[in-house]
Amino acid sequence: MVSKLFRIGTLFANRYRIEGRLGEGAMGAVYRVRDIDVGEEVALKALTAGLVRREQALARFRREVRLSRRVTHRNVVRMHDIGQYDEIHYLTMELIDGFALDAVLAERDRLAPSQALDIAVQVAHGLAAAHAAGVIHRDLKPSNILLERSYVEGRGGRVVVTDFGIARSLAAEMDGAQTQGAIGTPHFMAPEQVEGKDVDARTDIYALGGVLYQMLTGKLAFAEKTPLATAMARLSREAPDPRDTVPLPDALAEHVLQCLAREPAGRPVSAELLAQELAHVAASSQISGLAATQIEMPISAGPLNPVASGFDQTAVQDHPPGSSVSFGKPASSRGRTPTLPTGRSLAVLPFRVRGPREDLDAVGDAVSDELIDVLSRTRGVRVFASSATARFRETRDPTHIGGELGADVVVDGTLQGSGERVRLSARMIDVHSGVQTWSERFDGRYEDIFQLQEEMSLRIAEALRVELVRSDAVSLDAAAIEAYAQARARIRATEYVGHDGAQKHFERCLELAPKFKPALAGYAMSCVLAWFEPDGSVTTTSGARARDAVAHALSEAPELPETHLADATLASNDGDYERTADALARALELAPSYAMALGYLGMLQSEAGRIDAGVSRLEMAYRLDPQLTVSLWSLARLHALRGEYDLYEGLMEQAAAAGRATHAGHIMLQIRVASWRGDMARLEELSSNIQLTDDVSAGLLMIYSAGLRGEMDLGDADRMLSGALPAFINQRFATLACQLACEFFMMGDRIDLAERWLKEAVDRVLVDMAWLDLCPLLEPLRQRAGFAQMRRVVKGRAEAFWGRSARVAPHV
């Protein structure tokens, strides 16, 4: 029931259009949604069934939410609403486009004093507003502090605090405990929380002191071998002086130590007073004279939802700061990105089984083996086989293991089971420093355990790949890096040609850095894509340019997945679907979570009749990269072919909200679906949006819509299309033009012409079994004598692709 209610494009509670899944935890799943009543994007949390089944627990949760709604301050994430729909309890809150502080610290290690103070002052103001409303946070930590993207980019913006009180009430229900002091994260818990005493505003001040200490020094004030030892350490000794780690002005260090006083009476009396004092320190000559550096965005920069950035962390308190708490399908910028330079070695330990499910031992070993298999395909990383790590099942000391194996990094994982639920956790530890550099957790049903493991493997492997690719660009000058970044952005936006298109930006980058391999691969991809979507700047030489660029990339950058995706796309344009599958397999062997490759594979699989598999990969691609609007269009087309028009409309609205409403591909799909449904009024409306340009797609649409409206003689249209077809040297685009012509003449009741154009498509490179079997306009054609033979030809191509692409399945 829940999965259907939260499919992308679905309208939940008659108000919230589901746009994407951001994560899942023990307390529920998080979705990015559009509130159609107010026309804004918000975050929606659907609580886990049974979590608030007791009326007392539900009443307490509602009280906490109502209390949190009192807090209205620019430095606090705004809580919107709480409700129930179809037995599902949910809440909505402000959606933040930015980054969690823990992700920033994972990149920067520590911040300049001026930056750390500015963040701390804004957090203190947010805490002061909450305290004035009678709300205590109780679990403040870097992952609950969000920096808006504009703030990180130096364009103003806010620092905001999230998750006031709500995690506390739900954690108590999950643990069967009373919500007194002992709720929090060990590294930032105040002594009174450890002892289970009453908490007040000064408890949050202590946690802010711990966060400020970490921002300034790059270290935790208290960090023992176990969470319990970490929590207890603050009861037996004072916090360390940050000046013992880094040089700091005395006034700043003394404020940090005051916040970390063991006794509440020794701390600042209020968060507002602390904000004023820290602002005074920030304005002093000692701070203003210190050099400040730009805050770097996390490598995995992407939209971050506040609900997915710490909401569930109180449920499991044994993870250090910086740990990701996105469950199941993590948000794109959750978790620390691994910092493994090229050539380092990695050992995956056998997964430990926790809890009463002893039958999971064999499953734990299988999960470890699969993780080793995926990571071993990551460029630049040497992974030890499971036979080398099996003897360390009981010994988990990274230093010892590193010495025995010569490993630089250890991945340690656990598997927990309770009833029908399981949790997979993995963490990455640098052997030489002992620092945990990355972690994530995934929750789900026991029957989905290998899907969870698969996603965990993909996240680790992709994070490693991104880091290694980034290391290639270290020696480039700023102009080359900027051109490369602009080109990548244009690729995602499907803007390939023109003075500001992806091709031009890649060319600028390669002029400055002709041997930069990621740009060589990207340029090949942009040339192939430009050849498929021709406009006035695309000439008969475009195909040759695409082939030359792909050949050059295969020669100079064969280790990059982007190279093989370009090769796969070129092969599909030629109708060589076996080579397409082989190249896609290679791309996804190199990078199992490469979103563009997953999306392209999903599109072709769904066209070739493997719709469920295709949908799964398209949805995964969009989750990994929400800028891939083309995946939304592919999903929308499939839903329309299946007659699921509500889902189709939702996805198209989502694409339009992303700024793609005027794109020829967007309008083309809308016009086609309107014709499938026989909606002439909608066709008339859409036709007015077509702009007469040099874009060939727009020209086809002009003919298509004019003929459907009776403004063009069908015979003239047939002659125009026949005359234009030889110019389409890209076979896949020419096939699409034939499909459009077939639909066009079916709408005009010219079944003879429609059948001829269908045969033309089949004689070229048609592989679209989904369209052939499901398009409602083709129903009369399916009764014709020649249809069965044409279908056999197309199915033969599809089966060739299925056979080759089947070997991709284990990796994605």
Coordinates of C-alpha atoms in Angstrom, one line a residue, residues 117-312:
L117 CA 32.2 31.6 14.7
D118 CA 29.7 32.8 12.1
I119 CA 28.1 29.4 12.0
A120 CA 28.1 29.1 15.8
V121 CA 26.5 32.6 16.2
Q122 CA 23.7 31.7 13.8
V123 CA 23.1 28.3 15.5
A124 CA 23.1 30.1 18.9
H125 CA 20.4 32.5 17.6
G126 CA 18.3 29.6 16.4
L127 CA 18.7 27.8 19.8
A128 CA 17.7 31.0 21.6
A129 CA 14.5 31.3 19.6
A130 CA 13.7 27.6 20.4
H131 CA 14.5 28.0 24.1
A132 CA 12.2 31.1 24.2
A133 CA 9.4 28.9 22.9
G134 CA 10.1 26.3 25.5
V135 CA 11.8 23.8 23.1
I136 CA 15.1 22.1 23.9
H137 CA 16.9 20.3 21.1
R138 CA 18.7 17.6 23.1
D139 CA 20.6 16.2 20.1
L140 CA 22.5 19.1 18.5
K141 CA 25.3 17.9 16.3
P142 CA 26.9 18.7 12.9
S143 CA 24.5 16.6 10.9
N144 CA 21.5 18.6 12.4
I145 CA 23.1 21.9 11.3
L146 CA 22.4 22.8 7.7
L147 CA 24.2 25.3 5.5
E148 CA 22.2 26.7 2.7
R149 CA 23.9 26.3 -0.7
S150 CA 24.1 30.1 -1.1
Y151 CA 25.9 30.3 2.3
V152 CA 28.5 27.8 1.2
E153 CA 28.9 29.6 -2.1
G154 CA 29.5 32.9 -0.2
R155 CA 26.3 34.5 -1.4
G156 CA 24.6 35.2 1.9
G157 CA 22.3 32.5 2.9
R158 CA 21.5 30.9 6.3
V159 CA 22.7 28.4 8.8
V160 CA 19.7 26.5 10.1
V161 CA 19.1 23.9 12.9
T162 CA 16.8 21.0 12.3
D163 CA 15.0 18.2 14.3
F164 CA 13.9 20.0 17.5
G165 CA 12.3 17.6 19.9
I166 CA 10.7 15.3 17.3
A167 CA 13.5 12.7 17.3
R168 CA 13.4 12.6 21.1
S169 CA 9.7 11.7 21.3
L170 CA 9.9 9.0 18.6
A171 CA 13.2 7.5 20.0
A172 CA 11.4 7.0 23.3
E173 CA 8.6 5.1 21.6
M174 CA 11.1 2.9 19.7
D175 CA 13.2 2.1 22.7
G176 CA 10.3 1.8 25.2
A177 CA 12.1 4.4 27.3
Q178 CA 11.0 7.5 29.1
T179 CA 12.2 10.7 27.4
Q180 CA 14.4 12.0 30.2
G181 CA 18.1 13.0 29.7
A182 CA 19.7 10.1 28.0
I183 CA 18.7 11.0 24.5
G184 CA 21.5 12.3 22.3
T185 CA 24.7 11.4 20.4
P186 CA 27.6 10.4 22.7
H187 CA 30.1 12.8 21.2
F188 CA 28.0 15.8 21.9
M189 CA 25.9 14.8 24.9
A190 CA 26.1 16.9 28.0
P191 CA 27.2 15.2 31.3
E192 CA 23.6 15.6 32.7
Q193 CA 22.3 13.7 29.7
V194 CA 24.8 10.8 30.3
E195 CA 23.6 10.6 33.9
G196 CA 19.9 10.7 33.0
K197 CA 19.3 14.0 34.8
D198 CA 16.9 16.7 33.8
V199 CA 18.0 18.8 30.8
D200 CA 17.5 22.5 30.0
A201 CA 18.8 25.2 27.6
R202 CA 22.4 24.8 28.9
T203 CA 22.4 21.2 27.6
D204 CA 22.1 22.5 24.0
I205 CA 24.8 25.1 24.8
Y206 CA 27.2 22.2 25.8
A207 CA 26.5 20.5 22.5
L208 CA 27.1 23.7 20.6
G209 CA 30.5 24.0 22.4
G210 CA 31.3 20.5 21.2
V211 CA 30.4 21.4 17.6
L212 CA 32.5 24.6 17.8
Y213 CA 35.4 22.6 19.2
Q214 CA 35.2 20.3 16.2
M215 CA 34.9 23.1 13.7
L216 CA 38.0 24.8 15.1
T217 CA 40.3 21.8 15.6
G218 CA 39.0 19.2 13.2
K219 CA 38.8 16.8 16.2
L220 CA 36.1 15.7 18.7
A221 CA 36.4 17.0 22.2
F222 CA 35.8 13.5 23.5
A223 CA 36.5 10.4 21.3
E224 CA 37.1 7.1 23.0
K225 CA 37.1 3.6 21.6
T226 CA 33.4 2.9 22.2
P227 CA 30.3 5.2 22.4
L228 CA 29.8 4.4 26.1
A229 CA 33.4 5.3 26.9
T230 CA 33.0 8.5 24.9
A231 CA 29.8 9.4 26.8
M232 CA 31.4 8.6 30.2
A233 CA 34.6 10.4 29.6
R234 CA 33.0 13.8 30.2
L235 CA 32.0 12.7 33.6
S236 CA 35.5 12.1 34.7
R237 CA 37.5 14.9 33.2
E238 CA 37.2 18.4 31.8
A239 CA 37.1 19.0 28.1
P240 CA 40.5 19.4 26.4
D241 CA 41.8 22.9 25.7
P242 CA 41.4 23.5 21.9
R243 CA 44.7 25.6 22.0
D244 CA 46.5 22.3 22.6
T245 CA 45.6 21.3 19.1
V246 CA 45.5 24.5 17.1
P247 CA 46.6 28.1 17.8
L248 CA 43.5 30.2 18.8
P249 CA 42.9 33.5 20.4
D250 CA 42.5 33.2 24.1
A251 CA 39.0 34.7 24.2
L252 CA 37.7 32.2 21.6
A253 CA 39.2 29.2 23.3
E254 CA 37.9 30.3 26.7
H255 CA 34.3 30.6 25.3
V256 CA 34.6 27.1 23.9
L257 CA 35.7 25.7 27.3
Q258 CA 33.0 27.6 29.1
C259 CA 30.4 26.0 26.9
L260 CA 31.9 22.6 27.6
A261 CA 31.9 23.1 31.4
R262 CA 30.9 19.8 33.2
E263 CA 28.4 21.6 35.5
P264 CA 25.5 23.5 33.8
A265 CA 26.1 26.4 36.2
G266 CA 29.5 27.0 34.6
R267 CA 28.1 27.5 31.1
P268 CA 26.7 30.7 29.5
V269 CA 23.3 31.4 31.1
S270 CA 21.5 31.6 27.7
A271 CA 22.0 30.9 24.0
E272 CA 21.2 34.5 23.2
L273 CA 24.0 35.7 25.5
L274 CA 26.4 33.2 24.0
A275 CA 25.5 34.5 20.5
Q276 CA 26.3 38.1 21.5
E277 CA 29.6 37.1 23.1
L278 CA 30.7 35.0 20.2
A279 CA 29.7 37.8 17.8
H280 CA 31.9 40.2 19.9
V281 CA 34.8 37.7 19.6
A282 CA 34.3 37.5 15.9
A283 CA 34.5 41.2 15.5
S284 CA 37.8 41.5 17.4
S285 CA 41.0 42.2 15.7
Q286 CA 42.4 38.8 16.7
I287 CA 39.8 37.1 14.6
S288 CA 39.5 39.6 11.7
G289 CA 43.2 39.5 11.3
L290 CA 43.2 35.7 10.7
A291 CA 43.1 34.5 7.1
A292 CA 39.8 33.0 6.1
T293 CA 39.4 30.3 3.5
Q294 CA 36.5 29.5 1.3
I295 CA 34.2 26.8 2.6
E296 CA 34.3 24.0 0.1
M297 CA 31.2 22.2 -1.0
P298 CA 31.0 18.5 -0.4
I299 CA 32.1 16.6 -3.5
S300 CA 28.7 14.9 -3.6
A301 CA 27.1 18.3 -3.8
G302 CA 23.4 18.0 -4.3
P303 CA 20.1 19.1 -2.7
L304 CA 19.8 18.0 0.9
N305 CA 16.6 17.7 2.8
P306 CA 16.6 18.6 6.5
V307 CA 14.5 15.6 7.3
A308 CA 17.0 13.2 5.8
S309 CA 19.9 14.9 7.7
G310 CA 19.6 13.7 11.2
F311 CA 16.0 13.1 12.0
D312 CA 16.5 9.4 12.8

